[in-house]
Amino acid sequence: MHETMHGIDKAAFGEFLSRQRKELGCTQKELAKKLFVSDKAVSKWERGLSLPDISLLIPLAAILEVSVTELLEGKKIEQSVGLEVAQVDVLVKKALAYSEESPEKRKARKRKNIAVFCGCTLLAAFELFIGIWYLQKQGISIFSTSLIVYQSLSFSFGIYAYFFMKDQLPAYYDENKISSVSSGIFHMNLPGICFNNSNWPYIVGCLQKWSIITMVILPVLCVLSAACSPGFWWDLIVQNAGLILYLTGLFVPLYITGKKYES
């Protein structure tokens, strides 16, 4: 069974590309050079392992002396044969779906996210270790328990935002004004903000940035606060102020981002 991506038969696409290339007496290396890609990329296309970026469809079709329609369909279409409305509709849907993020790009983005999150987590852990060591060396035994709570929340939000949050919302979010999102244990409700696929990617990005920024900054602030603390009341004020700043730093950017990109 041929594997499809974005509604496009990758195997048929690859076979058609290979056949057209050979008919024109063009090698994979020559085709790759004309498209400014590697010959390995062309080889993957022809073996049905991946599809070229959408920006390459028009130049690729021109080089192969076929139409973009034929390229997407993976076969030659006689000029005398007209496309019915249903066929055009299917083709348009394929083209629109193709313009979405490809699995290859999605995997690359996921790998980058993992590297960023793990790097920030290790940095935060290192800061905590150094901070506790420094305070003990200074004879300061008081270390904010709020830090552990905030760090745990940031880490939990980061885990969910980076690894479990969906990239897209169901289509009905674009058709209705919905201000809440639920997925498993995660629930977000922002009155005044309508979630849809225009602002959702930016909201997810906002949550990701907030989680790693707070993880990295909190240990430093807490160590400085403990080192400069003159007493109990100072600690209480700092903890309350920290909570306000912590929550403000989350919800204010979410509201601004949600409104800015809301369709």
Coordinates of C-alpha atoms in Angstrom, one line a residue:
M1 CA 0.0 0.0 0.0
H2 CA 1.4 3.4 -1.0
E3 CA 2.1 5.7 1.9
T4 CA 0.5 9.2 1.6
M5 CA 1.3 12.5 3.2
H6 CA -0.9 15.5 3.0
G7 CA -3.2 13.4 0.8
I8 CA -0.4 13.0 -1.7
D9 CA 0.8 9.5 -2.7
K10 CA 4.5 9.8 -2.0
A11 CA 5.4 6.6 -3.9
A12 CA 3.5 7.7 -7.0
F13 CA 5.0 11.2 -6.7
G14 CA 8.5 9.7 -6.5
E15 CA 8.0 7.3 -9.4
F16 CA 6.6 10.1 -11.6
L17 CA 9.5 12.4 -10.7
S18 CA 12.1 9.6 -11.4
R19 CA 10.4 8.7 -14.7
Q20 CA 10.3 12.3 -15.9
R21 CA 13.9 13.0 -14.9
K22 CA 15.2 10.0 -16.7
E23 CA 13.1 10.8 -19.8
L24 CA 14.8 14.2 -19.9
G25 CA 18.3 12.6 -19.5
C26 CA 18.8 14.4 -16.2
T27 CA 20.7 12.8 -13.3
Q28 CA 19.7 13.2 -9.6
K29 CA 22.8 15.3 -9.1
E30 CA 22.0 17.6 -12.0
L31 CA 18.4 18.0 -10.8
A32 CA 19.6 18.7 -7.2
K33 CA 22.0 21.4 -8.5
K34 CA 19.2 23.2 -10.4
L35 CA 17.0 23.2 -7.3
F36 CA 19.9 24.1 -4.9
V37 CA 19.3 20.9 -2.8
S38 CA 21.4 17.8 -2.2
D39 CA 21.2 14.7 -4.4
K40 CA 20.3 12.8 -1.3
A41 CA 17.1 14.9 -1.0
V42 CA 16.2 14.1 -4.6
S43 CA 16.9 10.4 -3.9
K44 CA 14.5 10.5 -0.9
W45 CA 11.8 12.1 -3.0
E46 CA 12.1 9.4 -5.7
R47 CA 12.0 6.6 -3.2
G48 CA 8.9 8.0 -1.6
L49 CA 10.5 8.7 1.7
S50 CA 9.7 12.4 1.7
L51 CA 8.3 15.3 -0.4
P52 CA 10.1 18.5 -1.5
D53 CA 9.3 21.8 0.2
I54 CA 6.3 23.6 -1.2
S55 CA 8.5 26.4 -2.5
L56 CA 10.2 23.9 -4.8
L57 CA 7.0 22.6 -6.6
I58 CA 6.9 25.3 -9.3
P59 CA 10.6 25.2 -10.3
L60 CA 10.6 21.4 -10.1
A61 CA 7.6 21.2 -12.4
A62 CA 9.2 23.6 -14.8
I63 CA 12.5 21.5 -14.9
L64 CA 10.5 18.3 -15.4
E65 CA 8.4 20.0 -18.1
V66 CA 5.1 19.1 -16.4
S67 CA 2.4 21.1 -14.6
V68 CA 2.2 21.4 -10.8
T69 CA -1.1 19.6 -11.1
E70 CA 0.6 16.6 -12.8
L71 CA 3.3 16.7 -10.2
L72 CA 0.8 16.5 -7.3
E73 CA -1.2 13.8 -9.0
G74 CA 1.9 11.8 -9.9
K75 CA 0.8 11.3 -13.5
K76 CA 0.5 13.0 -16.9
I77 CA -2.9 14.6 -17.6
E78 CA -4.0 14.9 -21.2
Q79 CA -4.5 18.5 -22.3
S80 CA -7.9 17.6 -23.8
V81 CA -9.1 16.2 -20.5
G82 CA -10.8 18.8 -18.3
L83 CA -10.9 18.4 -14.5
E84 CA -14.3 18.1 -12.9
V85 CA -15.3 20.2 -9.9
A86 CA -14.8 17.3 -7.6
Q87 CA -11.3 16.7 -8.9
V88 CA -10.4 20.3 -8.6
D89 CA -11.7 20.3 -5.0
V90 CA -9.5 17.3 -4.1
L91 CA -6.5 19.0 -5.8
V92 CA -7.0 22.2 -3.9
K93 CA -7.2 20.3 -0.6
K94 CA -4.0 18.5 -1.4
A95 CA -2.3 21.8 -2.2
L96 CA -3.5 23.4 1.0
A97 CA -2.5 20.5 3.1
Y98 CA 0.9 20.4 1.4
S99 CA 1.5 23.9 2.5
E100 CA 1.2 22.8 6.2
E101 CA 4.3 21.8 8.1
S102 CA 5.8 18.6 6.7
P103 CA 6.5 15.6 9.0
E104 CA 10.2 16.1 8.4
K105 CA 10.1 19.8 9.5
R106 CA 7.9 18.8 12.5
K107 CA 10.5 16.1 13.6
A108 CA 13.3 18.6 13.2
R109 CA 11.4 21.2 15.3
K110 CA 10.6 18.5 18.0
R111 CA 14.3 17.6 18.1
K112 CA 15.2 21.3 18.6
N113 CA 12.6 21.7 21.3
I114 CA 13.9 18.7 23.2
A115 CA 17.5 20.1 23.0
V116 CA 16.4 23.5 24.2
F117 CA 14.2 22.2 27.1
C118 CA 16.8 19.7 28.3
G119 CA 19.6 22.3 28.1
C120 CA 17.6 24.8 30.1
T121 CA 16.6 22.1 32.6
L122 CA 20.3 21.2 33.1
L123 CA 21.2 24.8 33.5
A124 CA 18.5 25.4 36.1
A125 CA 19.6 22.3 38.0
F126 CA 23.2 23.5 37.9
E127 CA 22.1 26.9 39.2
L128 CA 20.2 25.3 42.1
F129 CA 23.2 23.2 43.0
I130 CA 25.6 26.2 43.0
G131 CA 23.1 28.4 44.8
I132 CA 22.6 25.9 47.6
W133 CA 26.3 25.4 47.9
Y134 CA 26.9 29.2 48.0
L135 CA 24.3 29.8 50.7
Q136 CA 25.6 26.9 52.9
K137 CA 29.1 28.3 52.5
Q138 CA 27.9 31.7 53.7
G139 CA 26.2 30.0 56.7
I140 CA 22.7 30.8 55.3
S141 CA 20.3 27.9 55.9
I142 CA 17.1 29.6 54.8
F143 CA 16.3 28.7 51.2
S144 CA 12.9 29.6 49.8
T145 CA 10.5 26.6 49.6
S146 CA 8.5 28.7 47.1
L147 CA 11.3 28.2 44.7
I148 CA 10.8 24.4 44.6
V149 CA 7.1 25.0 44.0
Y150 CA 7.7 27.5 41.2
Q151 CA 10.4 25.4 39.6
S152 CA 8.2 22.3 39.7
L153 CA 5.3 24.3 38.0
S154 CA 7.6 25.7 35.3
F155 CA 9.1 22.3 34.7
S156 CA 5.7 20.6 34.5
F157 CA 4.3 23.3 32.2
G158 CA 7.5 23.0 30.1
I159 CA 7.2 19.2 29.8
Y160 CA 3.6 19.6 28.6
A161 CA 4.1 22.6 26.3
Y162 CA 7.2 21.1 24.6
F163 CA 6.2 17.4 24.4
F164 CA 2.4 17.0 24.7
M165 CA 0.7 20.1 23.5
K166 CA -1.0 19.7 20.1
D167 CA 0.3 21.9 17.3
Q168 CA -3.3 22.4 16.0
L169 CA -6.7 22.8 17.4
P170 CA -9.8 20.9 16.0
A171 CA -11.4 22.7 13.1
Y172 CA -14.5 23.7 15.1
Y173 CA -12.3 26.2 17.1
D174 CA -12.0 28.2 13.9
E175 CA -15.7 28.2 13.3
N176 CA -16.8 29.1 16.9
K177 CA -15.7 31.5 19.6
I178 CA -14.2 29.3 22.2
S179 CA -12.1 30.6 25.1
S180 CA -11.1 27.3 26.7
V181 CA -8.9 24.4 25.7
S182 CA -8.9 20.9 27.4
S183 CA -6.5 18.1 26.7
G184 CA -6.1 15.4 29.3
I185 CA -5.1 17.0 32.6
F186 CA -4.4 20.3 30.9
H187 CA -7.1 22.9 30.9
M188 CA -6.7 26.6 29.9
N189 CA -9.5 29.2 30.1
L190 CA -8.8 32.8 29.1
P191 CA -12.0 34.9 29.1
G192 CA -11.9 37.4 26.3
I193 CA -9.6 35.3 24.2
C194 CA -11.0 33.1 21.4
F195 CA -8.6 30.2 20.7
N196 CA -8.2 29.2 17.0
N197 CA -5.5 28.0 14.7
S198 CA -4.3 31.5 14.0
N199 CA -3.2 32.3 17.6
W200 CA -2.7 28.8 19.0
P201 CA 0.8 28.2 17.7
Y202 CA 1.9 31.5 19.2
I203 CA 0.2 30.7 22.5
V204 CA 2.0 27.4 22.7
G205 CA 5.3 29.2 21.9
C206 CA 4.6 31.7 24.6
L207 CA 4.1 28.9 27.2
Q208 CA 7.3 27.2 26.1
K209 CA 9.3 30.4 26.4
W210 CA 7.8 31.2 29.8
S211 CA 8.6 27.8 31.2
I212 CA 12.3 27.8 30.3
I213 CA 12.8 31.5 31.2
T214 CA 11.3 31.1 34.6
M215 CA 13.3 27.8 35.2
V216 CA 16.5 29.6 34.5
I217 CA 15.9 32.9 36.2
L218 CA 14.1 31.8 39.5
P219 CA 17.1 30.0 41.1
V220 CA 19.3 33.1 40.6
L221 CA 16.7 35.5 42.1
C222 CA 16.0 33.2 45.0
V223 CA 19.6 32.8 45.9
L224 CA 20.1 36.6 45.7
S225 CA 17.0 37.1 47.9
A226 CA 18.2 34.6 50.5
A227 CA 21.7 36.1 50.5
C228 CA 20.4 39.7 51.1
S229 CA 17.5 38.8 53.4
P230 CA 17.4 40.9 56.6
G231 CA 14.6 38.8 58.2
F232 CA 11.3 37.0 58.1
W233 CA 9.2 39.9 56.9
W234 CA 11.5 40.5 54.0
D235 CA 11.2 36.9 53.0
L236 CA 7.4 37.1 53.2
I237 CA 7.3 40.2 51.0
V238 CA 9.7 38.8 48.4
Q239 CA 7.7 35.5 48.2
N240 CA 4.4 37.3 47.7
A241 CA 5.9 39.7 45.2
G242 CA 7.5 36.7 43.5
L243 CA 4.2 34.9 43.1
I244 CA 2.6 38.0 41.6
L245 CA 5.4 38.5 39.1
Y246 CA 5.5 34.7 38.4
L247 CA 1.8 34.6 37.4
T248 CA 1.8 38.0 35.7
G249 CA 4.7 36.8 33.6
L250 CA 2.6 34.0 32.4
F251 CA -0.9 35.4 31.9
V252 CA -0.1 38.9 30.5
P253 CA 2.0 37.6 27.6
L254 CA -0.7 34.9 26.9
Y255 CA -3.4 37.6 26.7
I256 CA -1.3 39.9 24.5
T257 CA -0.3 37.0 22.2
G258 CA -3.8 35.6 22.0
K259 CA -5.3 38.9 21.1
K260 CA -2.6 39.9 18.7
Y261 CA -2.9 36.8 16.5
E262 CA -6.6 36.2 17.1
S263 CA -8.5 35.9 13.7

